[in-house]
Short mmCIF file of N, CA and C in Angstrom, two decimals:
data_model
loop_
_atom_site.label_atom_id
_atom_site.label_comp_id
_atom_site.label_asym_id
_atom_site.label_seq_id
_atom_site.Cartn_x
_atom_site.Cartn_y
_atom_site.Cartn_z
N MET A 270 -14.47 65.73 20.01
CA MET A 270 -13.06 65.40 20.00
C MET A 270 -12.78 64.56 18.75
N SER A 271 -11.71 64.87 18.07
CA SER A 271 -11.33 64.07 16.91
C SER A 271 -10.01 63.38 17.17
N PHE A 272 -9.75 62.34 16.42
CA PHE A 272 -8.57 61.51 16.59
C PHE A 272 -7.90 61.36 15.25
N PHE A 273 -6.58 61.48 15.22
CA PHE A 273 -5.82 61.43 13.98
C PHE A 273 -4.65 60.50 14.18
N ALA A 274 -4.47 59.53 13.31
CA ALA A 274 -3.34 58.61 13.39
C ALA A 274 -2.69 58.51 12.02
N VAL A 275 -1.37 58.40 12.00
CA VAL A 275 -0.63 58.33 10.75
C VAL A 275 0.10 57.01 10.66
N SER A 276 0.05 56.40 9.49
CA SER A 276 0.81 55.20 9.22
C SER A 276 1.59 55.42 7.95
N LEU A 277 2.90 55.33 8.00
CA LEU A 277 3.73 55.56 6.83
C LEU A 277 4.08 54.26 6.15
N SER A 278 3.98 54.28 4.84
CA SER A 278 4.39 53.09 4.10
C SER A 278 5.68 53.35 3.33
N LEU A 279 6.02 54.61 3.08
CA LEU A 279 7.21 54.91 2.31
C LEU A 279 7.69 56.31 2.66
N LEU A 280 8.97 56.47 2.82
CA LEU A 280 9.56 57.78 3.00
C LEU A 280 10.78 57.81 2.10
N SER A 281 10.75 58.69 1.11
CA SER A 281 11.87 58.74 0.19
C SER A 281 12.06 60.15 -0.31
N GLY A 282 13.15 60.38 -1.01
CA GLY A 282 13.41 61.69 -1.60
C GLY A 282 14.85 62.06 -1.47
N CYS A 283 15.13 63.33 -1.67
CA CYS A 283 16.50 63.81 -1.62
C CYS A 283 17.10 63.65 -0.22
N ALA A 284 16.28 63.85 0.78
CA ALA A 284 16.75 63.69 2.15
C ALA A 284 16.05 62.48 2.74
N GLN A 285 16.68 61.36 2.66
CA GLN A 285 16.07 60.10 3.08
C GLN A 285 16.48 59.75 4.50
N GLN A 286 15.52 59.29 5.29
CA GLN A 286 15.81 58.88 6.64
C GLN A 286 16.69 57.63 6.60
N PRO A 287 17.84 57.67 7.28
CA PRO A 287 18.73 56.53 7.22
C PRO A 287 18.15 55.30 7.91
N THR A 288 18.53 54.13 7.41
CA THR A 288 18.13 52.89 8.05
C THR A 288 19.02 52.70 9.27
N ILE A 289 18.40 52.53 10.41
CA ILE A 289 19.15 52.38 11.65
C ILE A 289 19.06 50.93 12.09
N THR A 290 20.20 50.31 12.26
CA THR A 290 20.21 48.91 12.68
C THR A 290 20.64 48.79 14.14
N HIS A 291 20.88 49.91 14.78
CA HIS A 291 21.23 49.92 16.20
C HIS A 291 20.37 50.96 16.90
N LYS A 292 20.33 50.93 18.19
CA LYS A 292 19.52 51.87 18.95
C LYS A 292 20.13 53.27 18.84
N ALA A 293 19.34 54.20 18.31
CA ALA A 293 19.80 55.58 18.11
C ALA A 293 19.67 56.38 19.40
N ASP A 294 20.52 57.37 19.53
CA ASP A 294 20.39 58.36 20.61
C ASP A 294 19.20 59.24 20.22
N TRP A 295 18.12 59.21 21.00
CA TRP A 295 16.88 59.89 20.65
C TRP A 295 17.09 61.39 20.45
N THR A 296 17.85 62.03 21.30
CA THR A 296 18.08 63.48 21.18
C THR A 296 18.84 63.80 19.90
N LEU A 297 19.88 63.05 19.61
CA LEU A 297 20.66 63.26 18.39
C LEU A 297 19.81 62.95 17.16
N HIS A 298 19.05 61.89 17.23
CA HIS A 298 18.17 61.50 16.11
C HIS A 298 17.17 62.62 15.79
N GLN A 299 16.57 63.22 16.81
CA GLN A 299 15.63 64.32 16.60
C GLN A 299 16.31 65.50 15.92
N ALA A 300 17.52 65.82 16.37
CA ALA A 300 18.27 66.93 15.77
C ALA A 300 18.57 66.66 14.30
N GLN A 301 18.91 65.43 13.97
CA GLN A 301 19.18 65.07 12.57
C GLN A 301 17.91 65.17 11.73
N LEU A 302 16.80 64.71 12.27
CA LEU A 302 15.54 64.77 11.53
C LEU A 302 15.12 66.21 11.25
N GLN A 303 15.39 67.11 12.18
CA GLN A 303 15.00 68.51 12.01
C GLN A 303 15.72 69.17 10.84
N GLN A 304 16.81 68.57 10.37
CA GLN A 304 17.56 69.11 9.24
C GLN A 304 16.92 68.73 7.89
N LEU A 305 16.02 67.74 7.89
CA LEU A 305 15.37 67.32 6.64
C LEU A 305 14.37 68.38 6.18
N THR A 306 14.50 68.81 4.95
CA THR A 306 13.57 69.80 4.41
C THR A 306 12.94 69.34 3.09
N THR A 307 13.60 68.44 2.38
CA THR A 307 13.09 67.96 1.10
C THR A 307 12.85 66.47 1.21
N TYR A 308 11.60 66.06 1.09
CA TYR A 308 11.27 64.64 1.17
C TYR A 308 9.92 64.37 0.53
N HIS A 309 9.66 63.10 0.31
CA HIS A 309 8.41 62.62 -0.25
C HIS A 309 7.91 61.50 0.66
N ALA A 310 6.65 61.51 0.98
CA ALA A 310 6.09 60.45 1.82
C ALA A 310 4.74 60.02 1.25
N GLN A 311 4.48 58.72 1.36
CA GLN A 311 3.19 58.16 0.98
C GLN A 311 2.71 57.28 2.12
N GLY A 312 1.42 57.19 2.28
CA GLY A 312 0.90 56.33 3.33
C GLY A 312 -0.60 56.43 3.44
N VAL A 313 -1.11 56.03 4.59
CA VAL A 313 -2.54 56.03 4.87
C VAL A 313 -2.74 56.69 6.22
N PHE A 314 -3.79 57.49 6.33
CA PHE A 314 -4.12 58.03 7.65
C PHE A 314 -5.59 57.82 7.92
N GLY A 315 -5.89 57.77 9.21
CA GLY A 315 -7.26 57.63 9.64
C GLY A 315 -7.66 58.87 10.43
N TYR A 316 -8.89 59.30 10.24
CA TYR A 316 -9.42 60.46 10.97
C TYR A 316 -10.78 60.05 11.52
N ILE A 317 -10.95 60.20 12.82
CA ILE A 317 -12.21 59.83 13.46
C ILE A 317 -12.70 61.01 14.29
N SER A 318 -13.93 61.43 14.05
CA SER A 318 -14.58 62.47 14.84
C SER A 318 -16.02 62.03 15.06
N PRO A 319 -16.76 62.72 15.92
CA PRO A 319 -18.16 62.35 16.11
C PRO A 319 -18.99 62.44 14.83
N GLN A 320 -18.57 63.31 13.90
CA GLN A 320 -19.32 63.51 12.66
C GLN A 320 -18.89 62.58 11.52
N GLN A 321 -17.64 62.15 11.52
CA GLN A 321 -17.17 61.35 10.39
C GLN A 321 -16.00 60.44 10.76
N ARG A 322 -15.85 59.44 9.92
CA ARG A 322 -14.74 58.49 10.05
C ARG A 322 -14.17 58.32 8.65
N VAL A 323 -12.88 58.66 8.49
CA VAL A 323 -12.29 58.69 7.16
C VAL A 323 -10.94 57.98 7.16
N THR A 324 -10.71 57.17 6.15
CA THR A 324 -9.40 56.59 5.90
C THR A 324 -9.02 56.98 4.48
N LEU A 325 -7.88 57.65 4.33
CA LEU A 325 -7.45 58.13 3.02
C LEU A 325 -5.98 57.81 2.79
N THR A 326 -5.64 57.64 1.53
CA THR A 326 -4.24 57.49 1.13
C THR A 326 -3.70 58.89 0.88
N PHE A 327 -2.46 59.13 1.31
CA PHE A 327 -1.88 60.46 1.08
C PHE A 327 -0.56 60.35 0.33
N ASN A 328 -0.26 61.42 -0.37
CA ASN A 328 1.01 61.60 -1.07
C ASN A 328 1.48 63.00 -0.69
N TRP A 329 2.61 63.10 -0.03
CA TRP A 329 3.13 64.37 0.48
C TRP A 329 4.49 64.66 -0.15
N GLN A 330 4.63 65.82 -0.76
CA GLN A 330 5.91 66.30 -1.30
C GLN A 330 6.30 67.52 -0.49
N ASN A 331 7.45 67.47 0.14
CA ASN A 331 7.89 68.59 0.97
C ASN A 331 9.15 69.22 0.38
N GLN A 332 9.15 70.53 0.29
CA GLN A 332 10.29 71.33 -0.13
C GLN A 332 10.50 72.41 0.93
N PRO A 333 11.68 73.01 0.99
CA PRO A 333 11.85 74.11 1.96
C PRO A 333 10.80 75.20 1.73
N GLY A 334 9.98 75.46 2.72
CA GLY A 334 8.99 76.52 2.65
C GLY A 334 7.65 76.16 2.04
N ASP A 335 7.51 75.03 1.36
CA ASP A 335 6.21 74.69 0.80
C ASP A 335 6.02 73.18 0.76
N TYR A 336 4.78 72.77 0.52
CA TYR A 336 4.48 71.35 0.41
C TYR A 336 3.25 71.15 -0.45
N GLN A 337 3.09 69.92 -0.93
CA GLN A 337 1.90 69.52 -1.67
C GLN A 337 1.35 68.26 -1.02
N LEU A 338 0.05 68.22 -0.82
CA LEU A 338 -0.63 67.07 -0.26
C LEU A 338 -1.74 66.65 -1.21
N ILE A 339 -1.73 65.38 -1.59
CA ILE A 339 -2.80 64.82 -2.41
C ILE A 339 -3.43 63.69 -1.61
N LEU A 340 -4.73 63.77 -1.39
CA LEU A 340 -5.49 62.75 -0.67
C LEU A 340 -6.35 62.00 -1.67
N THR A 341 -6.29 60.66 -1.61
CA THR A 341 -7.09 59.84 -2.52
C THR A 341 -7.84 58.77 -1.75
N LYS A 342 -8.92 58.31 -2.38
CA LYS A 342 -9.69 57.18 -1.85
C LYS A 342 -10.12 56.36 -3.06
N MET A 343 -9.74 55.09 -3.06
CA MET A 343 -10.08 54.21 -4.17
C MET A 343 -9.60 54.81 -5.50
N TYR A 344 -8.38 55.32 -5.51
CA TYR A 344 -7.71 55.88 -6.69
C TYR A 344 -8.35 57.17 -7.22
N LYS A 345 -9.25 57.76 -6.47
CA LYS A 345 -9.87 59.03 -6.87
C LYS A 345 -9.31 60.14 -5.98
N THR A 346 -8.87 61.22 -6.59
CA THR A 346 -8.35 62.36 -5.83
C THR A 346 -9.49 63.04 -5.11
N ILE A 347 -9.35 63.13 -3.79
CA ILE A 347 -10.35 63.78 -2.94
C ILE A 347 -9.99 65.24 -2.72
N LEU A 348 -8.69 65.49 -2.65
CA LEU A 348 -8.21 66.83 -2.35
C LEU A 348 -6.77 66.96 -2.82
N LYS A 349 -6.46 68.09 -3.43
CA LYS A 349 -5.08 68.42 -3.79
C LYS A 349 -4.78 69.78 -3.18
N LEU A 350 -3.77 69.83 -2.35
CA LEU A 350 -3.43 71.04 -1.62
C LEU A 350 -1.99 71.45 -1.95
N ASP A 351 -1.82 72.66 -2.40
CA ASP A 351 -0.49 73.24 -2.64
C ASP A 351 -0.34 74.40 -1.67
N ALA A 352 0.64 74.30 -0.77
CA ALA A 352 0.81 75.31 0.27
C ALA A 352 2.19 75.95 0.19
N ARG A 353 2.17 77.26 0.15
CA ARG A 353 3.37 78.08 0.23
C ARG A 353 3.11 79.10 1.33
N PRO A 354 4.14 79.73 1.84
CA PRO A 354 3.87 80.73 2.89
C PRO A 354 2.85 81.77 2.43
N HIS A 355 1.75 81.88 3.14
CA HIS A 355 0.69 82.86 2.93
C HIS A 355 -0.07 82.69 1.62
N ALA A 356 0.08 81.53 0.94
CA ALA A 356 -0.66 81.29 -0.30
C ALA A 356 -0.96 79.80 -0.42
N VAL A 357 -2.24 79.46 -0.30
CA VAL A 357 -2.67 78.07 -0.34
C VAL A 357 -3.70 77.90 -1.46
N THR A 358 -3.54 76.83 -2.22
CA THR A 358 -4.50 76.49 -3.27
C THR A 358 -5.01 75.08 -3.00
N LEU A 359 -6.31 74.92 -2.98
CA LEU A 359 -6.93 73.62 -2.76
C LEU A 359 -7.83 73.32 -3.95
N THR A 360 -7.67 72.12 -4.50
CA THR A 360 -8.51 71.68 -5.60
C THR A 360 -9.38 70.53 -5.11
N ASP A 361 -10.70 70.65 -5.31
CA ASP A 361 -11.62 69.62 -4.83
C ASP A 361 -11.79 68.53 -5.90
N PRO A 362 -12.58 67.47 -5.61
CA PRO A 362 -12.72 66.36 -6.57
C PRO A 362 -13.34 66.76 -7.92
N ASP A 363 -14.07 67.88 -7.93
CA ASP A 363 -14.70 68.35 -9.16
C ASP A 363 -13.81 69.31 -9.94
N GLY A 364 -12.61 69.57 -9.43
CA GLY A 364 -11.69 70.48 -10.11
C GLY A 364 -11.85 71.94 -9.73
N LYS A 365 -12.76 72.22 -8.79
CA LYS A 365 -12.95 73.60 -8.34
C LYS A 365 -11.76 73.99 -7.47
N ILE A 366 -11.26 75.21 -7.68
CA ILE A 366 -10.07 75.69 -6.99
C ILE A 366 -10.45 76.75 -5.96
N TYR A 367 -9.87 76.59 -4.76
CA TYR A 367 -10.08 77.53 -3.67
C TYR A 367 -8.72 78.09 -3.25
N HIS A 368 -8.72 79.34 -2.80
CA HIS A 368 -7.48 79.99 -2.37
C HIS A 368 -7.64 80.48 -0.94
N GLY A 369 -6.54 80.49 -0.22
CA GLY A 369 -6.54 81.00 1.15
C GLY A 369 -5.12 81.24 1.61
N SER A 370 -4.98 81.57 2.89
CA SER A 370 -3.64 81.82 3.44
C SER A 370 -3.27 80.81 4.53
N ASP A 371 -4.25 80.04 5.00
CA ASP A 371 -4.01 79.05 6.05
C ASP A 371 -4.52 77.69 5.56
N ALA A 372 -3.58 76.76 5.31
CA ALA A 372 -3.94 75.46 4.74
C ALA A 372 -4.91 74.67 5.61
N ALA A 373 -4.61 74.56 6.90
CA ALA A 373 -5.47 73.78 7.80
C ALA A 373 -6.87 74.36 7.87
N GLN A 374 -6.96 75.69 7.91
CA GLN A 374 -8.26 76.35 7.99
C GLN A 374 -9.06 76.13 6.70
N LEU A 375 -8.40 76.19 5.55
CA LEU A 375 -9.07 75.97 4.28
C LEU A 375 -9.59 74.54 4.16
N VAL A 376 -8.78 73.56 4.56
CA VAL A 376 -9.21 72.16 4.54
C VAL A 376 -10.40 71.97 5.49
N GLN A 377 -10.33 72.55 6.68
CA GLN A 377 -11.42 72.44 7.66
C GLN A 377 -12.72 73.02 7.09
N GLN A 378 -12.63 74.19 6.48
CA GLN A 378 -13.83 74.84 5.94
C GLN A 378 -14.48 74.03 4.83
N LEU A 379 -13.66 73.41 4.00
CA LEU A 379 -14.19 72.73 2.82
C LEU A 379 -14.54 71.26 3.04
N THR A 380 -13.89 70.62 4.01
CA THR A 380 -14.12 69.18 4.21
C THR A 380 -14.69 68.83 5.58
N GLY A 381 -14.54 69.73 6.53
CA GLY A 381 -14.95 69.43 7.91
C GLY A 381 -13.90 68.64 8.67
N ILE A 382 -12.76 68.33 8.02
CA ILE A 382 -11.69 67.57 8.66
C ILE A 382 -10.64 68.53 9.19
N ASN A 383 -10.31 68.36 10.45
CA ASN A 383 -9.30 69.20 11.09
C ASN A 383 -7.95 68.51 10.98
N LEU A 384 -7.24 68.70 9.87
CA LEU A 384 -5.93 68.08 9.66
C LEU A 384 -4.84 68.93 10.30
N PRO A 385 -4.02 68.32 11.13
CA PRO A 385 -2.90 69.05 11.74
C PRO A 385 -1.73 69.17 10.75
N LEU A 386 -1.92 69.98 9.70
CA LEU A 386 -0.97 70.03 8.59
C LEU A 386 0.43 70.50 9.01
N GLN A 387 0.52 71.49 9.85
CA GLN A 387 1.84 71.97 10.26
C GLN A 387 2.61 70.88 11.00
N GLN A 388 1.91 70.13 11.84
CA GLN A 388 2.56 69.04 12.58
C GLN A 388 2.88 67.86 11.67
N MET A 389 2.06 67.64 10.65
CA MET A 389 2.30 66.51 9.75
C MET A 389 3.66 66.61 9.07
N ARG A 390 4.11 67.82 8.81
CA ARG A 390 5.44 68.00 8.18
C ARG A 390 6.50 67.30 9.03
N ASP A 391 6.39 67.42 10.34
CA ASP A 391 7.35 66.76 11.25
C ASP A 391 7.03 65.28 11.41
N TRP A 392 5.76 64.93 11.53
CA TRP A 392 5.38 63.55 11.76
C TRP A 392 5.88 62.64 10.65
N LEU A 393 5.83 63.13 9.44
CA LEU A 393 6.21 62.31 8.29
C LEU A 393 7.69 61.96 8.25
N ILE A 394 8.51 62.70 8.97
CA ILE A 394 9.93 62.37 9.03
C ILE A 394 10.31 61.73 10.37
N GLY A 395 9.32 61.55 11.23
CA GLY A 395 9.58 60.84 12.48
C GLY A 395 9.72 61.70 13.72
N LEU A 396 9.30 62.96 13.65
CA LEU A 396 9.30 63.82 14.83
C LEU A 396 7.88 63.89 15.39
N PRO A 397 7.68 63.63 16.67
CA PRO A 397 6.33 63.60 17.24
C PRO A 397 5.81 64.97 17.70
N THR A 398 6.16 66.03 17.01
CA THR A 398 5.78 67.39 17.36
C THR A 398 4.28 67.50 17.60
N GLY A 399 3.88 67.93 18.78
CA GLY A 399 2.48 68.17 19.09
C GLY A 399 1.62 66.93 19.28
N ALA A 400 2.20 65.75 19.18
CA ALA A 400 1.40 64.52 19.35
C ALA A 400 1.02 64.35 20.82
N ASN A 401 -0.16 63.82 21.05
CA ASN A 401 -0.59 63.53 22.42
C ASN A 401 0.09 62.29 22.96
N HIS A 402 0.38 61.37 22.06
CA HIS A 402 0.97 60.10 22.47
C HIS A 402 1.82 59.57 21.32
N TYR A 403 2.98 59.04 21.65
CA TYR A 403 3.78 58.38 20.62
C TYR A 403 4.57 57.25 21.25
N LEU A 404 4.91 56.27 20.42
CA LEU A 404 5.69 55.13 20.85
C LEU A 404 6.95 55.04 20.01
N LEU A 405 8.06 54.73 20.66
CA LEU A 405 9.31 54.51 19.95
C LEU A 405 9.50 53.02 19.72
N ASN A 406 10.12 52.66 18.60
CA ASN A 406 10.42 51.26 18.36
C ASN A 406 11.73 50.90 19.07
N LYS A 407 12.21 49.69 18.85
CA LYS A 407 13.41 49.23 19.55
C LYS A 407 14.66 50.02 19.18
N ASN A 408 14.61 50.76 18.05
CA ASN A 408 15.76 51.57 17.62
C ASN A 408 15.62 53.04 18.01
N ASN A 409 14.65 53.35 18.87
CA ASN A 409 14.38 54.72 19.30
C ASN A 409 13.92 55.62 18.15
N GLN A 410 13.11 55.07 17.26
CA GLN A 410 12.47 55.83 16.20
C GLN A 410 10.97 55.80 16.46
N VAL A 411 10.25 56.87 16.05
CA VAL A 411 8.81 56.91 16.25
C VAL A 411 8.17 55.80 15.42
N ALA A 412 7.43 54.94 16.10
CA ALA A 412 6.74 53.84 15.45
C ALA A 412 5.25 54.16 15.24
N PHE A 413 4.67 54.99 16.13
CA PHE A 413 3.25 55.27 16.10
C PHE A 413 3.01 56.56 16.86
N LEU A 414 2.06 57.37 16.39
CA LEU A 414 1.68 58.56 17.14
C LEU A 414 0.21 58.85 16.96
N THR A 415 -0.37 59.56 17.93
CA THR A 415 -1.77 59.97 17.85
C THR A 415 -1.89 61.42 18.25
N LYS A 416 -2.92 62.05 17.74
CA LYS A 416 -3.24 63.45 18.08
C LYS A 416 -4.73 63.53 18.32
N LYS A 417 -5.10 64.00 19.49
CA LYS A 417 -6.51 64.21 19.81
C LYS A 417 -6.73 65.70 20.01
N ASN A 418 -7.79 66.22 19.39
CA ASN A 418 -8.12 67.65 19.53
C ASN A 418 -9.06 67.85 20.68
#
C-alpha cells in the first residue's frame, strides 16, 4: 500500500483561485473550481510505500488538455513530464527521453512511484477527486487530502 499527500505552497496563473474570507457553499465552490483549466501550482508532496519514501518539490503547469510536471529534489530535476492526450514525454535526470501514451504508467515504469496524475489535476485546484480522506478548512476549502492505493 502506498500513501500520497499533497501540500500546496502557491497556486497562480490565468485562472486563480479566489481568496475567500467567508464560508463558501461547498457545492457551488466545487462547481466553480471545475471551470479552472489554466493554472500553475508549486509545492511539495510526499510519497510513502513499503519500497520507498520520497519528498519532492513539484512545479505543475496546466492548460486545457495538457500539463507539464517537473519534480525536483535539492534543486536537481528528477523528472520532467509533458502530457498531452495520447502523447507523453518523460525526461529523466540524465536527459534521456521516454515516450508513451499513459503518463501515470510511464512514471510508474521508470521510477516505481505510482503518482495519481489524473487526480492531481483536480487536487491542485482544491477538488478532492478520488481522495480517500480530505479535510475542509473553516472556509469550506480543501485544506488537506490523502490517497492510499
